[in-house]
Amino acid sequence: GQNIDQPTEMTATEGAIVQINCTYQTSGFNGLFWYQQHAGEAPTFLSYNVLDGLEEKGRFSSFLSRSKGYSYLLLKELQMKDSASYLCAVRVAGNTPLVFGKGTRLSVIA
Amino acid sequence: KAGVTQTPRYLIKTRGQQVTLSCSPISGHRSVSWYQQTPGQGLQFLFEYFSETQRNKGNFPGRFSGRQFSNSRSEMNVSTLELGDSALYLCASSLQSSAGGETQYFGPGTRLLVL
């Protein structure tokens, strides 16, 4: 089967940097997505990685190492509004549905 | 451009009943996927429709079914509801299909409570 692991919960301080890790063991790989989901709301797209390396988008960056089956989402200059669940999802092959991890609930404290 | 819309937003049913949920994708999007989200299991894939055809199906019992109309709107139906069906049901649309880097855009979900 397909397996995607993320920490269940993390806590970080406002203004700090936090790294949310995601490891995957899947039968194939055709891209990795990160979504943000605030409580009671829809997941919203944050980033997509298909090649190794770092993708930067404002305060958020995402890194991928395909050889290690590993990705992380880096959030800088944390704000209270960043308190949310962060979902890692892998597309195993073209035209197949995304496989999601169970999500990491991030709490940003003052 | 309007986002993905889902109706109803909240629903309470009793065991044994059936329910139909509706999803309207972003205009121009032809692929619609359905997911079930629960605290214990996270987001689990139900099925995907593309051009009115079911393209992919997850590991859910036959009580869960869906369809897509010519205007890309989609419905999912759950028959003979069980307590364990209580969940947030999310619909996501994408432009062509769930391929490669195609981004899926999620609706706000329908929260179903089965009593």
Tab-separated table of C-alpha atoms in Angstrom:
chain	number	residue	atom	x	y	z
A	1	GLY	CA	0.000	0.000	0.000
A	2	GLN	CA	0.848	3.641	-0.015
A	3	ASN	CA	2.119	5.248	3.168
A	4	ILE	CA	2.597	8.915	3.984
A	5	ASP	CA	3.792	9.990	7.421
A	6	GLN	CA	3.640	13.397	9.051
A	7	PRO	CA	3.861	14.449	12.691
A	8	THR	CA	0.423	14.726	14.230
A	9	GLU	CA	0.909	18.014	16.038
A	10	MET	CA	3.468	20.790	16.301
A	11	THR	CA	3.642	24.010	18.273
A	12	ALA	CA	5.727	27.038	17.373
A	13	THR	CA	6.089	30.635	18.467
A	14	GLU	CA	4.893	33.662	16.544
A	15	GLY	CA	7.711	35.082	14.432
A	16	ALA	CA	9.703	31.847	14.464
A	17	ILE	CA	10.428	29.311	11.719
A	18	VAL	CA	8.871	25.843	11.665
A	19	GLN	CA	9.599	22.839	9.484
A	20	ILE	CA	6.902	20.224	8.888
A	21	ASN	CA	8.256	16.938	7.596
A	22	CYS	CA	6.607	14.400	5.357
A	23	THR	CA	7.989	10.993	4.421
A	24	TYR	CA	6.398	8.721	1.881
A	25	GLN	CA	6.665	5.117	0.771
A	26	THR	CA	4.682	4.717	-2.402
A	27	SER	CA	4.747	2.410	-5.395
A	28	GLY	CA	5.488	5.343	-7.674
A	29	PHE	CA	5.949	9.090	-7.582
A	30	ASN	CA	4.566	11.771	-9.822
A	31	GLY	CA	4.581	14.823	-7.568
A	32	LEU	CA	4.012	15.978	-4.010
A	33	PHE	CA	1.542	18.616	-2.846
A	34	TRP	CA	1.161	20.607	0.343
A	35	TYR	CA	-2.222	21.951	1.397
A	36	GLN	CA	-3.243	24.165	4.306
A	37	GLN	CA	-6.546	23.580	6.043
A	38	HIS	CA	-7.957	25.874	8.692
A	39	ALA	CA	-10.454	24.331	11.076
A	40	GLY	CA	-13.833	23.962	9.436
A	41	GLU	CA	-12.588	25.149	6.065
A	42	ALA	CA	-11.514	23.654	2.740
A	43	PRO	CA	-7.896	22.656	2.125
A	44	THR	CA	-6.108	25.288	0.048
A	45	PHE	CA	-3.161	24.589	-2.231
A	46	LEU	CA	0.250	25.743	-0.994
A	47	SER	CA	2.908	24.115	-3.136
A	48	TYR	CA	3.834	21.411	-5.619
A	49	ASN	CA	7.191	19.652	-6.005
A	50	VAL	CA	8.072	17.078	-8.623
A	51	LEU	CA	11.832	17.641	-8.941
A	52	ASP	CA	14.378	17.580	-6.128
A	53	GLY	CA	15.068	20.873	-4.473
A	54	LEU	CA	13.485	23.837	-2.838
A	55	GLU	CA	10.480	25.781	-4.084
A	56	GLU	CA	10.029	29.151	-2.428
A	57	LYS	CA	6.797	31.093	-2.331
A	58	GLY	CA	6.835	34.053	0.020
A	59	ARG	CA	6.994	32.936	3.640
A	60	PHE	CA	6.419	29.315	2.611
A	61	SER	CA	8.971	26.982	1.039
A	62	SER	CA	8.761	23.306	0.180
A	63	PHE	CA	11.616	20.886	-0.318
A	64	LEU	CA	11.694	17.485	-1.977
A	65	SER	CA	14.201	14.635	-2.030
A	66	ARG	CA	12.865	11.845	-4.214
A	67	SER	CA	15.721	9.464	-3.371
A	68	LYS	CA	14.888	9.757	0.324
A	69	GLY	CA	11.112	9.838	-0.068
A	70	TYR	CA	11.104	13.026	1.935
A	71	SER	CA	9.640	16.487	1.799
A	72	TYR	CA	9.293	19.368	4.187
A	73	LEU	CA	7.274	22.532	4.345
A	74	LEU	CA	9.083	25.490	5.859
A	75	LEU	CA	7.099	28.374	7.285
A	76	LYS	CA	8.987	31.549	8.150
A	77	GLU	CA	7.973	34.554	10.244
A	78	LEU	CA	5.101	32.618	11.721
A	79	GLN	CA	1.832	34.428	12.250
A	80	MET	CA	-1.131	33.449	14.378
A	81	LYS	CA	-3.162	32.902	11.209
A	82	ASP	CA	-0.753	30.097	10.246
A	83	SER	CA	-2.373	27.931	12.922
A	84	ALA	CA	-3.921	25.229	10.767
A	85	SER	CA	-3.484	21.661	9.592
A	86	TYR	CA	-0.928	21.047	6.877
A	87	LEU	CA	-1.559	18.139	4.550
A	88	CYS	CA	1.069	16.360	2.512
A	89	ALA	CA	-0.212	14.480	-0.547
A	90	VAL	CA	1.521	12.356	-3.169
A	91	ARG	CA	0.421	11.560	-6.691
A	92	VAL	CA	1.669	8.040	-7.274
A	93	ALA	CA	1.168	8.035	-11.039
A	94	GLY	CA	-0.447	10.116	-13.721
A	95	ASN	CA	-4.247	10.128	-13.660
A	96	THR	CA	-4.358	8.590	-10.189
A	97	PRO	CA	-5.847	10.282	-7.152
A	98	LEU	CA	-3.770	12.052	-4.557
A	99	VAL	CA	-2.829	10.015	-1.493
A	100	PHE	CA	-2.929	12.191	1.613
A	101	GLY	CA	-1.108	11.980	4.886
A	102	LYS	CA	-3.202	12.470	8.009
A	103	GLY	CA	-2.028	16.031	8.366
A	104	THR	CA	-0.004	18.012	10.878
A	105	ARG	CA	-1.886	20.362	13.176
A	106	LEU	CA	0.264	23.434	13.780
A	107	SER	CA	-0.459	25.744	16.687
A	108	VAL	CA	1.218	29.141	16.680
A	109	ILE	CA	1.479	30.683	20.132
A	110	ALA	CA	2.394	34.175	21.244
B	1	LYS	CA	-14.083	33.111	-10.862
B	2	ALA	CA	-16.300	31.345	-8.321
B	3	GLY	CA	-14.746	28.515	-6.358
B	4	VAL	CA	-15.977	24.995	-5.782
B	5	THR	CA	-19.356	24.965	-4.099
B	6	GLN	CA	-20.929	22.167	-2.134
B	7	THR	CA	-24.439	21.743	-0.843
B	8	PRO	CA	-25.656	21.266	1.737
B	9	ARG	CA	-22.999	22.453	4.151
B	10	TYR	CA	-24.391	20.549	7.115
B	11	LEU	CA	-26.588	17.515	7.308
B	12	ILE	CA	-27.958	15.319	10.082
B	13	LYS	CA	-29.320	11.885	9.215
B	14	THR	CA	-30.175	8.722	11.075
B	15	ARG	CA	-28.819	5.239	10.540
B	16	GLY	CA	-30.322	3.458	7.571
B	17	GLN	CA	-31.225	6.616	5.685
B	18	GLN	CA	-29.602	7.697	2.473
B	19	VAL	CA	-28.078	11.024	1.546
B	20	THR	CA	-27.126	12.876	-1.638
B	21	LEU	CA	-24.432	15.536	-1.656
B	22	SER	CA	-23.825	17.964	-4.484
B	23	CYS	CA	-20.694	19.609	-5.841
B	24	SER	CA	-20.335	22.326	-8.470
B	25	PRO	CA	-16.763	22.612	-9.755
B	26	ILE	CA	-14.969	25.742	-10.830
B	27	SER	CA	-16.211	26.853	-14.229
B	28	GLY	CA	-14.265	25.043	-16.956
B	29	HIS	CA	-13.029	22.275	-14.666
B	30	ARG	CA	-13.932	18.813	-15.894
B	31	SER	CA	-12.546	16.615	-13.150
B	32	VAL	CA	-14.299	16.220	-9.827
B	33	SER	CA	-12.954	14.117	-6.967
B	34	TRP	CA	-14.640	13.241	-3.698
B	35	TYR	CA	-12.917	12.650	-0.374
B	36	GLN	CA	-14.026	11.651	3.086
B	37	GLN	CA	-12.230	13.352	5.959
B	38	THR	CA	-12.336	12.058	9.526
B	39	PRO	CA	-10.079	12.906	12.472
B	40	GLY	CA	-8.708	9.392	12.682
B	41	GLN	CA	-8.164	8.583	9.015
B	42	GLY	CA	-7.495	11.956	7.438
B	43	LEU	CA	-8.490	12.530	3.824
B	44	GLN	CA	-9.492	9.352	2.031
B	45	PHE	CA	-10.279	9.214	-1.662
B	46	LEU	CA	-13.746	8.090	-2.675
B	47	PHE	CA	-13.901	8.499	-6.457
B	48	GLU	CA	-13.077	10.782	-9.350
B	49	TYR	CA	-15.221	11.696	-12.320
B	50	PHE	CA	-13.982	13.122	-15.572
B	51	SER	CA	-16.264	13.908	-18.489
B	52	GLU	CA	-19.142	12.046	-16.836
B	53	THR	CA	-17.100	8.857	-16.438
B	54	GLN	CA	-15.764	7.422	-13.215
B	55	ARG	CA	-12.026	7.406	-13.700
B	56	ASN	CA	-10.793	6.265	-10.303
B	57	LYS	CA	-12.404	4.642	-7.291
B	58	GLY	CA	-11.181	4.325	-3.714
B	59	ASN	CA	-11.674	1.487	-1.259
B	60	PHE	CA	-15.147	2.266	-0.054
B	61	PRO	CA	-18.147	-0.073	-0.005
B	62	GLY	CA	-20.746	-0.017	-2.733
B	63	ARG	CA	-23.040	2.063	-0.522
B	64	PHE	CA	-20.997	5.008	-1.728
B	65	SER	CA	-21.729	5.997	-5.292
B	66	GLY	CA	-21.486	9.045	-7.458
B	67	ARG	CA	-22.144	10.513	-10.837
B	68	GLN	CA	-21.235	13.503	-12.937
B	69	PHE	CA	-23.484	15.491	-15.218
B	70	SER	CA	-22.737	17.032	-18.589
B	71	ASN	CA	-22.128	20.426	-16.957
B	72	SER	CA	-19.455	18.773	-14.740
B	73	ARG	CA	-21.542	19.078	-11.588
B	74	SER	CA	-21.278	15.973	-9.479
B	75	GLU	CA	-23.314	14.211	-6.850
B	76	MET	CA	-22.393	11.509	-4.416
B	77	ASN	CA	-24.863	9.254	-2.695
B	78	VAL	CA	-24.508	7.194	0.438
B	79	SER	CA	-27.178	4.603	1.070
B	80	THR	CA	-27.995	2.771	4.281
B	81	LEU	CA	-26.063	5.224	6.411
B	82	GLU	CA	-23.943	3.959	9.292
B	83	LEU	CA	-22.647	5.838	12.314
B	84	GLY	CA	-19.141	5.575	10.897
B	85	ASP	CA	-20.169	7.577	7.843
B	86	SER	CA	-20.163	10.725	9.966
B	87	ALA	CA	-17.458	12.839	8.388
B	88	LEU	CA	-16.617	15.888	6.332
B	89	TYR	CA	-17.121	15.117	2.656
B	90	LEU	CA	-14.928	17.225	0.421
B	91	CYS	CA	-15.184	17.741	-3.278
B	92	ALA	CA	-12.237	18.933	-5.360
B	93	SER	CA	-12.107	20.024	-8.967
B	94	SER	CA	-9.285	20.351	-11.456
B	95	LEU	CA	-9.029	21.556	-15.007
B	96	GLN	CA	-8.415	18.392	-16.980
B	97	SER	CA	-7.857	15.416	-14.740
B	98	SER	CA	-6.039	14.370	-11.639
B	99	ALA	CA	-2.793	14.037	-13.550
B	100	GLY	CA	0.728	15.189	-12.814
B	101	GLY	CA	0.959	18.642	-11.352
B	102	GLU	CA	-2.681	19.459	-11.921
B	103	THR	CA	-3.798	21.300	-8.806
B	104	GLN	CA	-7.028	20.300	-7.152
B	105	TYR	CA	-9.208	23.012	-5.668
B	106	PHE	CA	-11.366	22.018	-2.756
B	107	GLY	CA	-14.858	23.050	-1.806
B	108	PRO	CA	-15.843	23.880	1.781
B	109	GLY	CA	-17.249	20.412	2.345
B	110	THR	CA	-20.459	18.928	3.637
B	111	ARG	CA	-20.381	17.921	7.270
B	112	LEU	CA	-22.545	14.830	7.725
B	113	LEU	CA	-23.609	13.603	11.129
B	114	VAL	CA	-25.276	10.217	11.369
B	115	LEU	CA	-27.228	9.551	14.553
